[in-house]
Short mmCIF file of C-alpha atoms and ligand atoms in Angstrom, two decimals:
data_model
loop_
_atom_site.label_atom_id
_atom_site.label_comp_id
_atom_site.label_asym_id
_atom_site.label_seq_id
_atom_site.Cartn_x
_atom_site.Cartn_y
_atom_site.Cartn_z
CA MET A 1 0.00 0.00 0.00
CA ASP A 2 0.98 3.60 -0.09
CA PRO A 3 2.88 3.98 3.24
CA VAL A 4 1.05 7.26 3.98
CA HIS A 5 -1.93 5.15 5.08
CA LEU A 6 0.02 2.87 7.44
CA SER A 7 -0.19 4.92 10.63
CA GLY A 8 -3.91 5.58 10.15
CA LEU A 9 -4.70 1.90 9.63
CA PHE A 10 -2.26 0.57 12.21
CA PRO A 11 -1.55 3.00 15.06
CA PRO A 12 1.16 1.80 17.52
CA ARG A 13 -1.24 -0.40 19.51
CA LEU A 14 -2.28 -2.27 16.34
CA LEU A 15 1.28 -2.46 15.00
CA ASP A 16 2.28 -4.22 18.23
CA ARG A 17 -0.59 -6.64 17.75
CA LEU A 18 0.42 -7.20 14.12
CA ARG A 19 3.94 -8.13 15.21
CA GLU A 20 2.45 -10.59 17.71
CA LEU A 21 0.33 -12.24 15.03
CA ALA A 22 2.88 -12.51 12.23
CA ALA A 23 6.54 -12.54 11.32
CA ILE A 24 6.53 -9.12 9.71
CA ASP A 25 8.87 -6.20 9.20
CA THR A 26 6.49 -3.33 9.90
CA ASP A 27 9.04 -0.80 8.61
CA ARG A 28 8.80 -2.22 5.11
CA CYS A 29 5.95 -1.28 2.82
CA VAL A 30 6.08 -2.64 -0.74
CA GLN A 31 4.70 -0.52 -3.55
CA ASP A 32 6.32 -2.21 -6.53
CA PHE A 33 6.49 -5.99 -6.94
CA ALA A 34 9.46 -5.60 -9.30
CA ASP A 35 11.52 -3.74 -6.71
CA ALA A 36 14.67 -5.84 -6.22
CA ARG A 37 15.03 -4.67 -2.59
CA HIS A 38 11.91 -6.64 -1.66
CA ARG A 39 12.52 -9.77 -3.77
CA ALA A 40 13.51 -12.11 -0.94
CA LEU A 41 10.76 -10.84 1.35
CA LEU A 42 8.09 -11.32 -1.30
CA ALA A 43 9.39 -14.75 -2.29
CA ASP A 44 8.69 -15.94 1.26
CA ALA A 45 5.42 -14.12 1.89
CA GLU A 46 2.39 -16.23 2.70
CA VAL A 47 0.05 -13.35 3.56
CA LEU A 48 -0.16 -9.95 1.94
CA ILE A 49 -1.75 -7.06 3.79
CA THR A 50 -2.83 -4.55 1.17
CA GLY A 51 -4.44 -1.14 1.19
CA TRP A 52 -5.03 1.97 -0.91
CA GLY A 53 -2.21 2.42 -3.40
CA CYS A 54 -1.34 -1.28 -3.69
CA PRO A 55 -0.34 -2.16 -7.25
CA ARG A 56 -2.59 -4.67 -9.01
CA LEU A 57 -1.79 -8.30 -8.25
CA ASP A 58 -1.15 -9.31 -11.84
CA ASP A 59 1.18 -11.74 -13.62
CA LEU A 60 4.25 -9.89 -12.34
CA ALA A 61 3.05 -10.27 -8.77
CA VAL A 62 2.30 -13.98 -9.33
CA THR A 63 5.97 -14.47 -10.19
CA ALA A 64 7.18 -12.33 -7.29
CA LEU A 65 4.92 -14.04 -4.71
CA PRO A 66 5.18 -17.80 -5.31
CA ARG A 67 4.15 -18.77 -1.75
CA LEU A 68 1.26 -16.35 -1.37
CA ARG A 69 -1.89 -17.93 0.05
CA THR A 70 -3.91 -15.02 1.38
CA VAL A 71 -4.59 -11.36 0.67
CA LEU A 72 -6.09 -9.29 3.48
CA HIS A 73 -7.20 -5.96 2.03
CA ALA A 74 -7.31 -3.18 4.63
CA ALA A 75 -9.62 -1.12 2.40
CA GLY A 76 -12.86 -1.62 0.44
CA SER A 77 -13.26 -3.25 -2.95
CA VAL A 78 -10.71 -5.79 -4.26
CA ARG A 79 -12.22 -5.57 -7.75
CA GLY A 80 -9.28 -3.70 -9.30
CA LEU A 81 -6.69 -5.36 -7.08
CA ILE A 82 -6.74 -9.08 -7.77
CA GLY A 83 -6.01 -10.25 -11.31
CA ASP A 84 -7.24 -13.49 -12.90
CA ALA A 85 -3.92 -15.29 -12.40
CA PHE A 86 -4.26 -14.89 -8.63
CA TRP A 87 -7.91 -15.98 -8.55
CA ASP A 88 -6.88 -19.01 -10.65
CA ARG A 89 -4.42 -19.93 -7.91
CA GLY A 90 -7.30 -20.23 -5.44
CA LEU A 91 -6.07 -17.41 -3.26
CA LEU A 92 -7.98 -16.67 -0.05
CA VAL A 93 -9.09 -13.02 -0.15
CA SER A 94 -10.66 -10.86 2.52
CA SER A 95 -11.57 -7.18 2.53
CA ALA A 96 -12.41 -4.56 5.14
CA ALA A 97 -15.31 -3.23 3.03
CA ALA A 98 -17.74 -3.93 5.88
CA ALA A 99 -15.74 -1.64 8.19
CA ASN A 100 -15.58 0.99 5.44
CA ALA A 101 -19.37 0.81 5.04
CA LEU A 102 -20.02 2.27 8.51
CA PRO A 103 -18.82 5.85 7.93
CA VAL A 104 -20.55 5.99 4.53
CA ALA A 105 -23.85 5.04 6.16
CA GLU A 106 -23.29 7.66 8.89
CA PHE A 107 -22.50 10.37 6.32
CA THR A 108 -25.64 9.46 4.38
CA PHE A 109 -27.77 9.46 7.53
CA ALA A 110 -26.64 13.04 8.20
CA ALA A 111 -27.27 14.04 4.57
CA ILE A 112 -30.82 12.63 4.72
CA VAL A 113 -31.70 14.56 7.88
CA PHE A 114 -30.22 17.78 6.46
CA ALA A 115 -32.05 17.26 3.16
CA ALA A 116 -35.37 16.60 4.92
CA LYS A 117 -35.03 19.93 6.78
CA ASP A 118 -33.66 21.69 3.68
CA ALA A 119 -30.66 22.65 5.82
CA PHE A 120 -28.45 23.08 2.75
CA GLY A 121 -30.92 25.50 1.10
CA ALA A 122 -31.59 27.30 4.39
CA ARG A 123 -27.86 27.94 4.82
CA GLU A 124 -27.58 29.46 1.36
CA ARG A 125 -30.64 31.69 1.90
CA TYR A 126 -29.55 32.73 5.40
CA ARG A 127 -26.13 33.78 4.10
CA ALA A 128 -27.72 35.78 1.30
CA THR A 129 -30.66 37.43 3.10
CA HIS A 130 -30.01 37.16 6.88
CA HIS A 131 -33.72 36.34 7.09
CA HIS A 132 -34.57 34.26 10.16
CA GLN A 133 -36.99 31.61 8.92
CA SER A 134 -40.04 31.05 11.12
CA PRO A 135 -41.66 27.61 11.55
CA ALA A 136 -44.65 28.97 9.64
CA GLU A 137 -42.47 29.17 6.54
CA THR A 138 -41.44 25.53 6.67
CA ALA A 139 -44.57 23.70 5.50
CA GLY A 140 -43.67 20.43 3.79
CA LEU A 141 -40.22 20.20 5.40
CA GLY A 142 -38.99 17.88 8.14
CA THR A 143 -38.15 14.26 8.79
CA TYR A 144 -41.59 13.18 10.03
CA GLY A 145 -43.10 10.76 7.50
CA ARG A 146 -40.51 11.79 4.91
CA ARG A 147 -40.31 9.26 2.07
CA VAL A 148 -36.73 8.01 1.76
CA GLY A 149 -35.69 5.62 -1.02
CA VAL A 150 -32.53 3.51 -0.77
CA ILE A 151 -31.11 2.03 -3.99
CA GLY A 152 -29.14 -1.12 -3.17
CA ALA A 153 -29.33 -3.45 -0.17
CA SER A 154 -25.55 -3.36 -0.11
CA ARG A 155 -23.43 -3.35 3.05
CA ILE A 156 -23.85 0.42 3.15
CA GLY A 157 -27.55 0.34 2.21
CA ARG A 158 -28.29 -2.16 4.99
CA ARG A 159 -26.31 -0.29 7.63
CA LEU A 160 -28.04 2.94 6.60
CA LEU A 161 -31.46 1.32 7.05
CA GLU A 162 -30.42 0.22 10.55
CA LEU A 163 -29.46 3.80 11.41
CA LEU A 164 -32.66 5.22 9.89
CA ARG A 165 -35.05 2.75 11.54
CA PRO A 166 -35.53 4.72 14.82
CA LEU A 167 -36.65 7.81 12.86
CA ASP A 168 -40.26 8.40 11.75
CA LEU A 169 -39.41 7.95 8.09
CA ASP A 170 -41.23 6.08 5.34
CA LEU A 171 -38.51 3.78 3.95
CA SER A 172 -38.40 2.12 0.52
CA ILE A 173 -35.71 0.08 -1.15
CA SER A 174 -34.93 -1.06 -4.67
CA ASP A 175 -32.59 -3.97 -5.39
CA PRO A 176 -32.98 -6.67 -8.06
CA TYR A 177 -31.53 -9.28 -5.66
CA LEU A 178 -33.99 -8.60 -2.83
CA ASP A 179 -37.52 -9.96 -2.29
CA ALA A 180 -40.36 -8.22 -0.47
CA GLY A 181 -39.93 -10.31 2.67
CA GLN A 182 -36.23 -9.51 2.91
CA ALA A 183 -37.00 -5.81 2.36
CA ALA A 184 -39.59 -5.91 5.15
CA GLY A 185 -36.93 -7.49 7.37
CA LEU A 186 -34.77 -4.44 6.68
CA GLY A 187 -37.69 -2.17 7.65
CA ALA A 188 -38.40 -0.99 4.10
CA ARG A 189 -40.92 -1.52 1.31
CA LEU A 190 -39.54 -3.12 -1.87
CA LEU A 191 -40.18 -0.99 -4.96
CA GLU A 192 -39.13 -1.18 -8.57
CA LEU A 193 -36.49 1.46 -9.23
CA ASP A 194 -38.78 3.66 -11.37
CA GLU A 195 -41.48 3.69 -8.70
CA LEU A 196 -38.98 4.45 -5.95
CA LEU A 197 -37.61 7.39 -7.93
CA ALA A 198 -41.10 8.73 -8.66
CA THR A 199 -42.38 8.51 -5.09
CA CYS A 200 -39.53 9.47 -2.73
CA ASP A 201 -38.51 12.86 -1.33
CA VAL A 202 -34.94 11.76 -0.64
CA ILE A 203 -33.24 9.15 -2.83
CA THR A 204 -29.88 7.70 -1.88
CA LEU A 205 -27.73 5.52 -4.13
CA HIS A 206 -25.77 2.57 -2.70
CA ALA A 207 -25.43 0.12 -5.60
CA PRO A 208 -22.05 -1.24 -6.75
CA ASP A 209 -20.27 -0.19 -9.94
CA LEU A 210 -20.99 -3.09 -12.33
CA PRO A 211 -21.36 -3.14 -16.11
CA GLU A 212 -25.16 -3.23 -15.66
CA THR A 213 -25.26 -0.33 -13.18
CA ARG A 214 -23.40 2.17 -15.39
CA HIS A 215 -25.85 5.05 -15.93
CA LEU A 216 -28.43 3.16 -13.87
CA LEU A 217 -29.82 6.64 -13.30
CA ASP A 218 -30.11 7.82 -16.88
CA ARG A 219 -31.92 10.92 -18.16
CA ARG A 220 -35.32 9.19 -18.24
CA ARG A 221 -35.03 7.95 -14.67
CA LEU A 222 -33.69 11.24 -13.30
CA ALA A 223 -36.76 12.95 -14.80
CA LEU A 224 -38.97 10.70 -12.62
CA ILE A 225 -37.60 12.26 -9.40
CA PRO A 226 -40.26 14.59 -7.92
CA ASP A 227 -39.73 18.36 -7.92
CA GLY A 228 -37.95 19.53 -4.78
CA ALA A 229 -36.56 16.06 -3.96
CA THR A 230 -32.92 15.44 -3.01
CA PHE A 231 -30.70 12.89 -4.71
CA ILE A 232 -27.71 11.62 -2.69
CA ASN A 233 -24.81 9.78 -4.30
CA THR A 234 -22.08 8.31 -2.12
CA ALA A 235 -21.69 5.25 -4.40
CA ARG A 236 -19.93 5.94 -7.70
CA GLY A 237 -20.28 8.76 -10.23
CA VAL A 238 -20.55 6.41 -13.21
CA LEU A 239 -23.85 5.05 -11.91
CA VAL A 240 -25.44 8.33 -12.98
CA ASP A 241 -25.65 10.13 -16.32
CA GLU A 242 -23.82 13.17 -14.97
CA GLN A 243 -24.75 15.49 -17.83
CA ALA A 244 -28.44 14.65 -17.35
CA LEU A 245 -28.10 15.13 -13.59
CA THR A 246 -26.32 18.45 -14.08
CA ASP A 247 -29.12 19.60 -16.40
CA GLU A 248 -31.75 18.70 -13.78
CA LEU A 249 -29.77 20.48 -11.07
CA ALA A 250 -29.14 23.58 -13.19
CA SER A 251 -32.90 23.88 -13.75
CA GLY A 252 -33.29 24.03 -9.94
CA ARG A 253 -35.93 21.30 -10.06
CA ILE A 254 -34.13 18.93 -7.66
CA ASN A 255 -31.26 19.07 -5.14
CA ALA A 256 -28.23 16.84 -4.73
CA VAL A 257 -25.63 15.74 -2.21
CA LEU A 258 -22.74 14.34 -4.24
CA ASP A 259 -19.74 12.73 -2.57
CA VAL A 260 -18.72 11.05 -5.83
CA THR A 261 -18.66 12.20 -9.44
CA THR A 262 -17.70 10.66 -12.77
CA ALA A 263 -14.35 12.45 -12.80
CA GLU A 264 -12.84 13.13 -9.38
CA PRO A 265 -12.38 15.99 -9.05
CA PRO A 266 -14.92 17.22 -11.61
CA LEU A 267 -13.49 19.38 -14.41
CA PRO A 268 -12.71 22.96 -13.27
CA ASP A 269 -15.68 24.43 -15.19
CA SER A 270 -18.20 21.89 -13.84
CA PRO A 271 -21.41 23.60 -12.63
CA LEU A 272 -21.46 21.08 -9.77
CA TYR A 273 -18.97 23.28 -7.89
CA ARG A 274 -21.18 26.35 -8.10
CA LEU A 275 -24.84 25.34 -8.10
CA PRO A 276 -26.52 26.44 -4.84
CA ASN A 277 -28.66 23.28 -4.74
CA VAL A 278 -25.63 20.95 -4.90
CA PHE A 279 -23.68 19.94 -1.80
CA LEU A 280 -20.48 18.57 -3.31
CA THR A 281 -17.82 16.79 -1.21
CA PRO A 282 -14.50 15.23 -2.32
CA HIS A 283 -15.23 11.51 -1.74
CA ILE A 284 -15.09 11.77 2.05
CA ALA A 285 -18.02 9.56 3.04
CA GLY A 286 -15.80 6.48 3.42
CA SER A 287 -13.17 6.00 6.09
CA LEU A 288 -11.03 9.02 6.85
CA GLY A 289 -8.89 10.17 9.77
CA ASN A 290 -9.59 8.12 12.87
CA GLU A 291 -12.05 5.91 10.96
CA LEU A 292 -9.22 4.09 9.13
CA VAL A 293 -8.36 2.22 12.29
CA ARG A 294 -11.53 0.13 11.97
CA MET A 295 -10.21 -1.29 8.69
CA GLY A 296 -6.85 -2.05 10.31
CA GLN A 297 -8.63 -3.75 13.22
CA THR A 298 -10.77 -5.84 10.84
CA THR A 299 -7.63 -6.89 8.96
CA LEU A 300 -5.88 -8.02 12.14
CA GLU A 301 -8.92 -10.01 13.23
CA GLU A 302 -8.91 -11.76 9.84
CA LEU A 303 -5.17 -12.40 10.14
CA ASP A 304 -5.72 -14.00 13.54
CA ARG A 305 -8.47 -16.22 12.11
CA TYR A 306 -6.25 -17.27 9.20
CA ARG A 307 -3.34 -17.98 11.56
CA THR A 308 -5.46 -20.19 13.80
CA GLY A 309 -7.22 -22.03 10.96
CA ARG A 310 -10.63 -20.44 11.50
CA PRO A 311 -12.80 -19.32 8.55
CA LEU A 312 -12.45 -15.68 7.51
CA ILE A 313 -15.51 -13.52 8.23
CA HIS A 314 -15.06 -11.14 5.31
CA GLN A 315 -13.91 -13.54 2.60
CA VAL A 316 -14.44 -12.28 -0.95
CA ARG A 317 -15.07 -14.97 -3.57
CA ARG A 318 -14.41 -14.42 -7.22
CA GLU A 319 -18.07 -15.09 -8.07
CA ASP A 320 -19.21 -12.39 -5.57
CA LEU A 321 -17.71 -9.74 -7.84
CA ALA A 322 -20.59 -10.16 -10.32
CA ARG A 323 -22.91 -8.35 -7.91
CA THR A 324 -20.75 -6.58 -5.33
CA ALA A 325 -18.60 -3.46 -5.19
N1 NAD M 1 -18.09 7.44 -0.98
C1 NAD M 1 -17.24 6.58 -0.45
O1 NAD M 1 -16.28 6.97 0.20
C2 NAD M 1 -17.50 5.10 -0.60
C3 NAD M 1 -16.91 4.20 0.31
C4 NAD M 1 -17.22 2.85 0.22
C5 NAD M 1 -18.05 2.38 -0.82
N2 NAD M 1 -18.55 3.27 -1.72
C6 NAD M 1 -19.46 2.80 -2.79
O2 NAD M 1 -20.73 2.53 -2.18
C7 NAD M 1 -21.43 1.55 -2.96
C8 NAD M 1 -21.90 0.41 -2.06
O3 NAD M 1 -20.77 -0.26 -1.51
P1 NAD M 1 -20.99 -1.59 -0.65
O4 NAD M 1 -19.66 -2.08 -0.23
O5 NAD M 1 -22.03 -1.34 0.38
O6 NAD M 1 -21.60 -2.53 -1.80
P2 NAD M 1 -21.83 -4.12 -1.76
O7 NAD M 1 -20.74 -4.80 -2.47
O8 NAD M 1 -22.14 -4.56 -0.38
O9 NAD M 1 -23.16 -4.18 -2.65
C9 NAD M 1 -23.58 -5.39 -3.20
C10 NAD M 1 -25.09 -5.43 -3.24
O10 NAD M 1 -25.61 -4.39 -4.07
C11 NAD M 1 -26.89 -4.82 -4.54
N3 NAD M 1 -27.02 -4.59 -5.97
C12 NAD M 1 -26.36 -5.20 -6.99
N4 NAD M 1 -26.81 -4.73 -8.18
C13 NAD M 1 -27.75 -3.80 -7.91
C14 NAD M 1 -28.57 -2.96 -8.72
N5 NAD M 1 -28.54 -3.00 -10.05
N6 NAD M 1 -29.44 -2.12 -8.11
C15 NAD M 1 -29.52 -2.07 -6.76
N7 NAD M 1 -28.77 -2.86 -5.95
C16 NAD M 1 -27.89 -3.70 -6.51
C17 NAD M 1 -27.02 -6.31 -4.21
O11 NAD M 1 -27.84 -6.46 -3.06
C18 NAD M 1 -25.60 -6.72 -3.87
O12 NAD M 1 -25.56 -7.79 -2.95
C19 NAD M 1 -20.43 1.09 -4.03
O13 NAD M 1 -20.70 1.79 -5.23
C20 NAD M 1 -19.09 1.50 -3.48
O14 NAD M 1 -18.14 1.69 -4.48
C21 NAD M 1 -18.30 4.60 -1.63
#
């Protein structure tokens, strides 16, 4: 991984634990499998702990890591990380995506409450007019009975529903892999995507980036979103037709909270930076700062299970990648 992430993932207490669990040189962080300085180390390695900035495990890595049995990824998706040659070797793979899901769900929870109260719009108007809004001017706002639609019963989508359950919201979900009974178990009503878009006041996207989810929200579907509704995207920019979304936002018809965009950052002239009805953040919903430690902790727990012959809790199988992030 990029060594800048090491101290966040593994603060001293966890580094000590790592040294207890494995024969490891915690001062060495490999970023290039062709680097001759690491050849002997890699030739012996049975477990690889990876993170953001790890080069792809491709044919070169297969040659460099002949004894590798397990990859423990101290970050989210392993989609871009593990090449076919490694999957073919039957490698055991685990990821800390479940730990990374928690802060995204928390961020989205906050965005939903702010959207329901039009806090983003109120801030803009307050700055411009200094007008102190009275409760009489807030008809139609608020969280009570607010219709919230979640797209994707993913790790993040499920955690979000858990956080939202104590509120007086009206929750719906859309996911082609979910049935009505499972949705009810999550505290939500199962809807087809078009119906969810047409009937919710706040819509939040948590589906994975797959070939079939590219532009899942195309121009036709974005037009279904009711006037005044808020669209939240903490998933991936490519799931949305960004030009169509920008057109809807520029018309002022809907609002958006966007933590992800197609290009990150968006091009300098993108209206997304300037539109008053867009709350744009630089991909911060996932683990940052002190939240990284959860992913390090998860990785060490997996390492301990591997070491003692117990099944991994967060194993990723090659076939899972057809429907997961
Ligand atoms: N903003 C951030 O910092 C951040 C951090 C972590 C993850 N993410 C993104 O959040 C999204 C969710 O991540 P995750 O780890 O919870 O995903 P996940 O891998 O748990 O999601 C898999 C589930 O998504 C559902 N799904 C699959 N296809 C779908 C479709 N067409 N429509 C609706 N649902 C579908 C299925 O239930 C599947 O089991 C991903 O796009 C991921 O890249 C963003």
